[in-house]
Short mmCIF file of C-alpha atoms in Angstrom, two decimals:
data_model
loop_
_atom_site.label_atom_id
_atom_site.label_comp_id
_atom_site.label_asym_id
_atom_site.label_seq_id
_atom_site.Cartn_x
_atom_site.Cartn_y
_atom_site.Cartn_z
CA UNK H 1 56.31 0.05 11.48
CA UNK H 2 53.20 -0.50 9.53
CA UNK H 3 54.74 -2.53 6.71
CA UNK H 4 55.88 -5.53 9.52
CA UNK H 5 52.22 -5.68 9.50
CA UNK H 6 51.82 -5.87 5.59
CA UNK H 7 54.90 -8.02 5.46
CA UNK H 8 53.36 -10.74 8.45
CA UNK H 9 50.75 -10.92 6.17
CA UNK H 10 52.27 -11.55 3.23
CA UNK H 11 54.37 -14.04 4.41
CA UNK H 12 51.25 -15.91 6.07
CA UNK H 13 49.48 -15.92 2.89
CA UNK H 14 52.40 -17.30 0.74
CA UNK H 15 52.75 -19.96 3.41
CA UNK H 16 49.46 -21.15 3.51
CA UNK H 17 49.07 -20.95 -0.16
CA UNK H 18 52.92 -23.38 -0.30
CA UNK H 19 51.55 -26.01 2.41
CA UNK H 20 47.82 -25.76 0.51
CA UNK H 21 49.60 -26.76 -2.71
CA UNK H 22 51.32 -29.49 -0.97
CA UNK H 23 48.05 -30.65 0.60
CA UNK H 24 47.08 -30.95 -2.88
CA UNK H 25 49.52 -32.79 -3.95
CA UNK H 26 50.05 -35.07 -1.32
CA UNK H 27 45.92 -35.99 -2.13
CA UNK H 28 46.33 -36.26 -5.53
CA UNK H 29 44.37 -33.13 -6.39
CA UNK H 30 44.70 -30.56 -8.93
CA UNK H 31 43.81 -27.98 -6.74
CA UNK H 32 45.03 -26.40 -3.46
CA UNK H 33 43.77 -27.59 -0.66
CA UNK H 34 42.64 -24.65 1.80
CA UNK H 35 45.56 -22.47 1.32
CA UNK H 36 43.81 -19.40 2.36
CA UNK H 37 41.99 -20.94 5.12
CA UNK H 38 45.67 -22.43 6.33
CA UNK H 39 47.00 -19.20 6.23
CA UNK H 40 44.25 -17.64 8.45
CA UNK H 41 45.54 -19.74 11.07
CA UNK H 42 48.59 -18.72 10.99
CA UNK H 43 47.95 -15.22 10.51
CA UNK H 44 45.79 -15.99 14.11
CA UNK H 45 48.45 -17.67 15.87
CA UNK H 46 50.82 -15.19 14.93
CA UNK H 47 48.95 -12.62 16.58
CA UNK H 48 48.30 -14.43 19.51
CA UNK H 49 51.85 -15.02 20.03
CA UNK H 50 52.76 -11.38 19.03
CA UNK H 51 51.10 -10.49 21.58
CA UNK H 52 51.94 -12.60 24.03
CA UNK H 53 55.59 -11.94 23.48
CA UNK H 54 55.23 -7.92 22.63
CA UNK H 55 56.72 -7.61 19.19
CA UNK H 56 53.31 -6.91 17.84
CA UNK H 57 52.50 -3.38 18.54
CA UNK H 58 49.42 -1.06 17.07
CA UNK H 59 51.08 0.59 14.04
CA UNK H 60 52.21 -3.03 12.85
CA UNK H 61 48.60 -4.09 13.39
CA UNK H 62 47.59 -1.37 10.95
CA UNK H 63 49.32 -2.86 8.02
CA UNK H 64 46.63 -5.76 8.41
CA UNK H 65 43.86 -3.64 9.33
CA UNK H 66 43.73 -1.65 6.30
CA UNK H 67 43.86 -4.86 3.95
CA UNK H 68 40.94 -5.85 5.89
CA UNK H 69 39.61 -2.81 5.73
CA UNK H 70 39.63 -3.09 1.53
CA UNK H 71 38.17 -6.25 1.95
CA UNK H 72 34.85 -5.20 0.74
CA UNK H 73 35.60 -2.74 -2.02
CA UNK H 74 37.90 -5.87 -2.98
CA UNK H 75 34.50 -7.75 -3.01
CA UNK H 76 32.85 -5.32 -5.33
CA UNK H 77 35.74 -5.38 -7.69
CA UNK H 78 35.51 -8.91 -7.89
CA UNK H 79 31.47 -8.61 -8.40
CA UNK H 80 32.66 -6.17 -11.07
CA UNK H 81 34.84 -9.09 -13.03
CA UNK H 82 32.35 -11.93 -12.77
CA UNK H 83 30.79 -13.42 -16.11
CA UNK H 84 27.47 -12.21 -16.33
CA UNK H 85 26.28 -12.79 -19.35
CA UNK H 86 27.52 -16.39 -19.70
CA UNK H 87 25.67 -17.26 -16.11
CA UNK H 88 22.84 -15.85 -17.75
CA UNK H 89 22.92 -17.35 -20.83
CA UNK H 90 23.85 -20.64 -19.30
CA UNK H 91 20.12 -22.42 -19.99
CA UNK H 92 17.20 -23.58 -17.80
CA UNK H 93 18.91 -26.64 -16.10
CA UNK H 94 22.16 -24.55 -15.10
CA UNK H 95 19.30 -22.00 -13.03
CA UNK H 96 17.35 -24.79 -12.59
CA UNK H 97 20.25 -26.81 -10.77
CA UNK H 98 21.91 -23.17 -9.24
CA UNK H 99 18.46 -22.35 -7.74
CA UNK H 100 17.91 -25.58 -6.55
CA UNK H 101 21.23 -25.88 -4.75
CA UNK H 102 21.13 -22.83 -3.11
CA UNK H 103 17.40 -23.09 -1.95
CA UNK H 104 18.56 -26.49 -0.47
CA UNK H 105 21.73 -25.34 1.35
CA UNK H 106 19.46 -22.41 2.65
CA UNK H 107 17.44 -24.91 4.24
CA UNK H 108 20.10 -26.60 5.61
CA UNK H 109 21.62 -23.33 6.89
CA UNK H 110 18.27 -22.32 8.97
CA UNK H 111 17.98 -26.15 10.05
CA UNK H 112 21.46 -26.41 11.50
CA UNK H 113 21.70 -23.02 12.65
CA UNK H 114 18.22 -23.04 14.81
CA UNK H 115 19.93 -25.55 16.68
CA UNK H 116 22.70 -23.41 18.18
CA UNK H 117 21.83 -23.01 22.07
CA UNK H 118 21.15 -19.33 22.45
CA UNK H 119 24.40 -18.29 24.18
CA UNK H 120 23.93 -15.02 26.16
CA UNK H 121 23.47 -13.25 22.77
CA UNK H 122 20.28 -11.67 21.40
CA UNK H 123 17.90 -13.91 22.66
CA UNK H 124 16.50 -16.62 20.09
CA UNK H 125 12.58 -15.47 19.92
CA UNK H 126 11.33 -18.92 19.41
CA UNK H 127 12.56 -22.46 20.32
CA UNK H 128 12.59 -24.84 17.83
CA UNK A 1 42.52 14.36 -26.28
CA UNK A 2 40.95 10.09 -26.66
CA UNK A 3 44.76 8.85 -26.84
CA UNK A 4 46.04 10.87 -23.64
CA UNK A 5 43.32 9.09 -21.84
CA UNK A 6 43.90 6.11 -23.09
CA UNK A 7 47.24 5.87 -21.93
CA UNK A 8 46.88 6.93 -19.05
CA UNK A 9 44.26 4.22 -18.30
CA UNK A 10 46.82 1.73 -19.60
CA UNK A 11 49.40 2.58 -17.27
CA UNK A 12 47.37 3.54 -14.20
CA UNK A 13 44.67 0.34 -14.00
CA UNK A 14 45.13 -0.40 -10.62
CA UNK A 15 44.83 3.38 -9.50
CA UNK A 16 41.63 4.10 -11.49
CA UNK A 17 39.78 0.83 -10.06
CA UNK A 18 40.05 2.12 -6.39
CA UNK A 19 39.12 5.05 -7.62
CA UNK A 20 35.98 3.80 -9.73
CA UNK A 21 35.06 1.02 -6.79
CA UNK A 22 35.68 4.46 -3.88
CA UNK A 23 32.90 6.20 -6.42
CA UNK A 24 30.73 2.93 -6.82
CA UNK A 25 30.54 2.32 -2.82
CA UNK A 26 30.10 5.93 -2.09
CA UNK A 27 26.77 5.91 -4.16
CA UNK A 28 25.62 2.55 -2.63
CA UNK A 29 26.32 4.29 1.04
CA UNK A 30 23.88 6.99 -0.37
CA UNK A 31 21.54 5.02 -2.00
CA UNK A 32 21.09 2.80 1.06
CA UNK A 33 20.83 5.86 3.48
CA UNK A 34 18.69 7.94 1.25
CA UNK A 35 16.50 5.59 -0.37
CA UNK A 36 16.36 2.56 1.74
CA UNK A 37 16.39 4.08 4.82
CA UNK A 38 19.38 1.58 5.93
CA UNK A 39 17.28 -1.31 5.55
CA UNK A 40 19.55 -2.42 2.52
CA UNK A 41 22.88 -2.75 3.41
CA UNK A 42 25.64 -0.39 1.21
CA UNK A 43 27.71 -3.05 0.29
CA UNK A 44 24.41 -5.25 -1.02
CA UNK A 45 24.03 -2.23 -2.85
CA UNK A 46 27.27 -2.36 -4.37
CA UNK A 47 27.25 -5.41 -4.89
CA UNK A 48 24.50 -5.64 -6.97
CA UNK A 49 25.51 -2.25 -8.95
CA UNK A 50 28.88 -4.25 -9.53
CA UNK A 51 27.47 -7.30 -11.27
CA UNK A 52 25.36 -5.39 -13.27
CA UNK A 53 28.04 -3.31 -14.44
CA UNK A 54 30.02 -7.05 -15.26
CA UNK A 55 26.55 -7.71 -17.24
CA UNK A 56 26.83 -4.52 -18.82
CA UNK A 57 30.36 -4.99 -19.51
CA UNK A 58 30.05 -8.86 -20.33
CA UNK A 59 27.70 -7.29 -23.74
CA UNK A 60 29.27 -5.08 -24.74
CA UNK A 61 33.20 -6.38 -24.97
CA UNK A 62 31.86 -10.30 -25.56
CA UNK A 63 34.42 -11.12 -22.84
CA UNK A 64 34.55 -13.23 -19.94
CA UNK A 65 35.52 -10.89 -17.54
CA UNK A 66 33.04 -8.50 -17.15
CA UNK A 67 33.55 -4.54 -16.95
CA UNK A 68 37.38 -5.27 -17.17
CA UNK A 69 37.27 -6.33 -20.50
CA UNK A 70 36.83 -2.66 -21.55
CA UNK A 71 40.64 -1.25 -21.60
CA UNK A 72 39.92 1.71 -18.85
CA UNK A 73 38.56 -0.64 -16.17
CA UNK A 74 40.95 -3.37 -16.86
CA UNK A 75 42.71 -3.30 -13.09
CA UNK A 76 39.69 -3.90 -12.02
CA UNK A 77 40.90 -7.47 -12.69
CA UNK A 78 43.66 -7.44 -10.41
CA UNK A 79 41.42 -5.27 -7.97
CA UNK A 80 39.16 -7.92 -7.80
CA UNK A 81 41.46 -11.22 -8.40
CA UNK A 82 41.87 -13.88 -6.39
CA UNK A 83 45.50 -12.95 -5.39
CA UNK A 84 44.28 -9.45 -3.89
CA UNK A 85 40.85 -11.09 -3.07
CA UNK A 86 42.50 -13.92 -1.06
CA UNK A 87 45.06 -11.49 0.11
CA UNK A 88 41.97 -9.79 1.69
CA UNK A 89 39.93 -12.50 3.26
CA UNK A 90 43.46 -13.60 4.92
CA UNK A 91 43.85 -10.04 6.21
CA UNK A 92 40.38 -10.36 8.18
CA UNK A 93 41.69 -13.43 10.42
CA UNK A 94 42.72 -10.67 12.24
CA UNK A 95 39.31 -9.92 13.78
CA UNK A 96 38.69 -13.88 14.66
CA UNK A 97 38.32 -14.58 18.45
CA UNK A 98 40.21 -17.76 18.44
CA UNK A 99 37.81 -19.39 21.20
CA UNK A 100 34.75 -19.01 18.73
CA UNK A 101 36.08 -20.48 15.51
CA UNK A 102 37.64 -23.16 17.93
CA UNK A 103 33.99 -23.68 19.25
CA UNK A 104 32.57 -23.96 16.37
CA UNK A 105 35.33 -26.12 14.08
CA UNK A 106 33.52 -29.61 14.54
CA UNK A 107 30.08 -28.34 12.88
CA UNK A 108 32.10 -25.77 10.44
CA UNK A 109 33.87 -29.28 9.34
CA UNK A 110 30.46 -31.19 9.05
CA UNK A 111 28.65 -28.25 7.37
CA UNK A 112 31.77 -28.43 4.65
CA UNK A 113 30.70 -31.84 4.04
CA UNK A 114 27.25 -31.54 3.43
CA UNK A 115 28.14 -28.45 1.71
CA UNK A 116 30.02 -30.87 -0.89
CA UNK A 117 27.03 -33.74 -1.12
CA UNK A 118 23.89 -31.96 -1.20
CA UNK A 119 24.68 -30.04 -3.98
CA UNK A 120 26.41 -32.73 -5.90
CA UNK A 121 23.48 -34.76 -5.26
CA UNK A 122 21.10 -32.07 -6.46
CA UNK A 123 23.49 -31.53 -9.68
CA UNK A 124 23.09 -34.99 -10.46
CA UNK A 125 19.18 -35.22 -10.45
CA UNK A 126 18.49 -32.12 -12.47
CA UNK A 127 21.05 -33.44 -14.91
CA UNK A 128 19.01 -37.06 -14.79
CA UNK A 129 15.58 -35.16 -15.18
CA UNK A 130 17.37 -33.21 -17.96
CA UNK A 131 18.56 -36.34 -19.86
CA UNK A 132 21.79 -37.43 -19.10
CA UNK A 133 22.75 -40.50 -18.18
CA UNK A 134 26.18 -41.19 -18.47
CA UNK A 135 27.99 -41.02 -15.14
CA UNK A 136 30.68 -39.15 -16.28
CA UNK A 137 28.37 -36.13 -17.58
CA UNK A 138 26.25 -36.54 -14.19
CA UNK A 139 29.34 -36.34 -12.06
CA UNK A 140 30.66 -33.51 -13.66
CA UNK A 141 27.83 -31.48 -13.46
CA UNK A 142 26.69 -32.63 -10.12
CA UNK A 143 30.30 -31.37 -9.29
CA UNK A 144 29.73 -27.73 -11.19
CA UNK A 145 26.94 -27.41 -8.11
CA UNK A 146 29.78 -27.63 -5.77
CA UNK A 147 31.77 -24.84 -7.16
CA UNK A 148 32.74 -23.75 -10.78
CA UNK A 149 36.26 -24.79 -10.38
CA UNK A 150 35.71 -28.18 -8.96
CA UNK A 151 33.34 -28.89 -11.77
CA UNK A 152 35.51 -28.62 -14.73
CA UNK A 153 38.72 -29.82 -12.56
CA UNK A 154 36.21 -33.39 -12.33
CA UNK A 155 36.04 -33.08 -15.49
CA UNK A 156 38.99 -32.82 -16.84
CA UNK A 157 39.97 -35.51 -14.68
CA UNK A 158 37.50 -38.16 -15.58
CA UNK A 159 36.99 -36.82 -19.41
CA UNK A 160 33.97 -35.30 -19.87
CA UNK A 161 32.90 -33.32 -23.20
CA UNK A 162 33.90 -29.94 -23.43
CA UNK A 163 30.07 -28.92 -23.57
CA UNK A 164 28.96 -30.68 -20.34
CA UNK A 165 32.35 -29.02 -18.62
CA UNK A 166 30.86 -25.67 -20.00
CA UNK A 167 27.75 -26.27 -18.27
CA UNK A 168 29.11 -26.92 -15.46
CA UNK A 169 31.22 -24.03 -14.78
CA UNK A 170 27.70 -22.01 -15.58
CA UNK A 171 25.93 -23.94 -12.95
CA UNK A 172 29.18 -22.71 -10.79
CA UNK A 173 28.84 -19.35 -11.47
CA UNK A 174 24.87 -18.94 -10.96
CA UNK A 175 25.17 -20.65 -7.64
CA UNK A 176 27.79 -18.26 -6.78
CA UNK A 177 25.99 -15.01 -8.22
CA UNK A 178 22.82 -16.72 -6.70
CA UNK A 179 24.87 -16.82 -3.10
CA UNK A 180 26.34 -13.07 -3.41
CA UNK A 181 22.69 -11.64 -4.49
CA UNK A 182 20.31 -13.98 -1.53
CA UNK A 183 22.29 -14.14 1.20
CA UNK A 184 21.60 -10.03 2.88
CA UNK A 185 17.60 -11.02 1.77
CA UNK A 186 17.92 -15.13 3.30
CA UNK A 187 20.36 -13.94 6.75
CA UNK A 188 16.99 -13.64 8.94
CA UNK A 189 16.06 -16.87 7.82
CA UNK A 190 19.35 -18.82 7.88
CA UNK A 191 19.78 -16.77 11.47
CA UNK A 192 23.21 -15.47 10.33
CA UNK A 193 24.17 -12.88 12.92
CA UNK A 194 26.70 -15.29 15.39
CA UNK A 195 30.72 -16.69 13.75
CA UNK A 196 29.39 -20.09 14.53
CA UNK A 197 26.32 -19.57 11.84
CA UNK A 198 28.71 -17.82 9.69
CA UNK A 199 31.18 -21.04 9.77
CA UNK A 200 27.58 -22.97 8.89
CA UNK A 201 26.79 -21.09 6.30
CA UNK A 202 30.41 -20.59 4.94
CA UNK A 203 30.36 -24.66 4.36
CA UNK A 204 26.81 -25.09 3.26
CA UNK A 205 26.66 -22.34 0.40
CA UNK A 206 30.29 -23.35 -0.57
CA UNK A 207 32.34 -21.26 -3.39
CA UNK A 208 34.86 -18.40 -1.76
CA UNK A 209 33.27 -15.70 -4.35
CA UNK A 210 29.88 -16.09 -3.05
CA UNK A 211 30.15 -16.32 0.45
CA UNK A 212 32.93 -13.98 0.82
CA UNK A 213 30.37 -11.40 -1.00
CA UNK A 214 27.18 -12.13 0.59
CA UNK A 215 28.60 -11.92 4.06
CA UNK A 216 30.32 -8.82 2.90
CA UNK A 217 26.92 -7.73 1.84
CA UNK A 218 25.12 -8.80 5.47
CA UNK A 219 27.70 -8.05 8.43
CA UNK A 220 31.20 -7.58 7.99
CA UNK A 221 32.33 -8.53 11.17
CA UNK A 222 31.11 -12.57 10.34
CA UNK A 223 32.98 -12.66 7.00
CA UNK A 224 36.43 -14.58 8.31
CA UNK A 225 34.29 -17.01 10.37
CA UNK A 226 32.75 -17.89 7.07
CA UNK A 227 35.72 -17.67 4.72
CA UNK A 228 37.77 -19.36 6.94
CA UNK A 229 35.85 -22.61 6.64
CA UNK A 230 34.33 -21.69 3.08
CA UNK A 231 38.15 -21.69 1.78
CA UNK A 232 38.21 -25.70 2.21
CA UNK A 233 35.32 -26.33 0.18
CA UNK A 234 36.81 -25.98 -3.75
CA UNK A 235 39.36 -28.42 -2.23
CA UNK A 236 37.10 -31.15 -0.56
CA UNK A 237 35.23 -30.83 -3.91
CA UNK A 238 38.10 -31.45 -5.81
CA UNK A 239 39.20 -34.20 -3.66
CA UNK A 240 35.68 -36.15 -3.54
CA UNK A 241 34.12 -35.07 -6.77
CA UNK A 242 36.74 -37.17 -9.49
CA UNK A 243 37.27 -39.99 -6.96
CA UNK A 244 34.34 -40.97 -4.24
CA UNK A 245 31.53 -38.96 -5.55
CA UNK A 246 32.31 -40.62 -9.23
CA UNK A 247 32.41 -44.10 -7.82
CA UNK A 248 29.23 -43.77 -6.24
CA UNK A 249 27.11 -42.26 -9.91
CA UNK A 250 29.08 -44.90 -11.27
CA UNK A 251 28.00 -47.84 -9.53
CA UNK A 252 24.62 -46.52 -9.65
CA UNK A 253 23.94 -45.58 -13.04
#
């Protein structure tokens, strides 16, 4: 049934949002602590041993799929609800630091990322 | 005629959003078909019609949530929350091959890292060259470079003025409006098109917003490599920015 899918999910996310928290707390932090990316892994794990033991079929898979599959229209909703006009208005040294950061990181992106061997996949066209 | 609609935007938010975002994406698909030839992804598109609808909506409510502060788009701002938005990037682990992302964990880890110091360490300059030199102003905004939350969360925690956490929640949210918009335009030069580049870039360019969007907005199939690690970073900022990170401005300054 498609909502087992829905449901694994759900129940991933709280976890992984409950053992972020604790993370949190057990750091001293005000703040969770990878909850989402915690309950990616177990949303992983669970498939792999679905799978492996067959209580995953297709139609449950579908009641991930299509969240997935609103993924991006999520996106543009949330594009939608950002504060514009206050990152706009927020002065020269808030661009000025914004710009710089992400010109940096970009840097470090390409750096880091021209070192990946080229493995079997569209062929790097130059060797750094 | 005014009140009918009215209502029913009041009681139907949710509905109306998927139907407003199914229009917006619709017109990017055409827009990027029929006037970029496909050279500019749809979702770029919509992407960038999106935040300047939030601009649009940002003057003319005065609020702080963009087009959802007008009553008839409000569920756009449960559309696009972080509870559905998480609820999303969660669903997407899905598509991971688990050999990849296990591949790829040690430099998605060390990217993370540098993805909290660099731009701390670039906060804190510009906020030296701009004049301040106490170390609790410096940290905080240094932190606001990591992500928008961890800057004011530093803050808080180490008590900085309510003006310095300000600006560091709008260095926050440049960065990540700066990360949504650059990312389709810098992909060929960051060479994002394998999970392990995606897990690179998802801890170097840091907050969930703008990496989720700007690998939304370049290949869809990367986007849980990069949330996946990009999810850690508001915490490792968080963690570092009130304790380590202030210990180190402090002994310097």
């Amino acid at each position: 049934m498609t909502l087992y899918g829905t449901a694994l999910l759900a129940v991933c996310h709280l976890l992984g949002i409950l053992l972020g928290e604790l993370l949190g707390r057990a750091l001293g932090v005000p703040a969770n602590v990878g909850g989402v990316g915690i309950a990616m892994l177990l949303l992983i794990s669970a498939r792999l041993y679905g799978h492996h033991r067959g209580w995953l079929d297709v139609k449950s898979e579908e009641g991930v799929n299509y969240w997935g599959a609103l993924y991006i229209p999520v996106v543009v909703a949330m594009a939608m609800t950002q504060n514009v006009v206050a990152a706009l208005r927020g002065g020269p040294m808030a661009v000025t630091a914004a710009v710089l950061t992400v010109a940096l990181c970009a840097c470090c992106i390409a750096f880091i990322n021209r070192l990946e061997p080229a493995a079997g996949d569209a062929p790097s066209p130059a060797q750094e | 005629m005014g009140n009918v609609i009215e209502k029913l935007a009041k009681d139907n938010g949710l509905i109306i959003a998927f139907a407003v975002i199914g229009l917006v994406v619709l017109a990017s698909g055409f827009i990027s078909r029929k006037l970029t030839f496909g050279r500019i992804q749809g979702s770029a598109i919509a992407i960038l019609i999106g935040l300047a609808l939030a601009y649009v909506g940002g003057q003319m409510t005065g609020g702080s949530k963009g087009l959802a502060d007008l009553t008839f788009f409000s569920g756009l701002a449960l559309m696009g929350g972080n509870m559905l938005r998480d609820f999303a990037i969660v669903a997407t682990a899905f598509e991971v091959q688990p050999t990849e992302a296990r591949r790829a964990g040690w430099i998605g880890a060390l990217a993370l890292c540098i993805g909290t110091v660099l731009p701390f360490f670039i906060g804190v300059v510009v906020a030296y060259a701009f004049g301040y030199r106490d170390a609790v102003s410096l940290t905080t905004i240094g932190a606001g470079a990591v992500t928008y939350i961890v800057g004011p969360v530093t803050g808080a925690a180490i008590g900085a003025s309510s003006d310095v956490m300000a600006l560091s929640i709008a260095i926050g949210v440049i960065k990540a409006i700066l990360v949504m918009v650059s990312t389709p335009a810098l992909a060929g030069f960051m060479r994002l098109r394998t999970p392990r580049s995606a897990m690179v870039f998802g801890g170097l360019a840091g907050t969930v917003s703008g990496v989720s969007a700007g690998l939304a907005a370049t290949d869809r199939t990367l986007v849980p490599y990069g949330a996946l690690v990009a999810t850690f970073h508001t915490g490792l900022g968080c963690l570092l920015g009130p304790s380590l990170l202030y210990f180190i401005v402090r002994a310097i300054v």
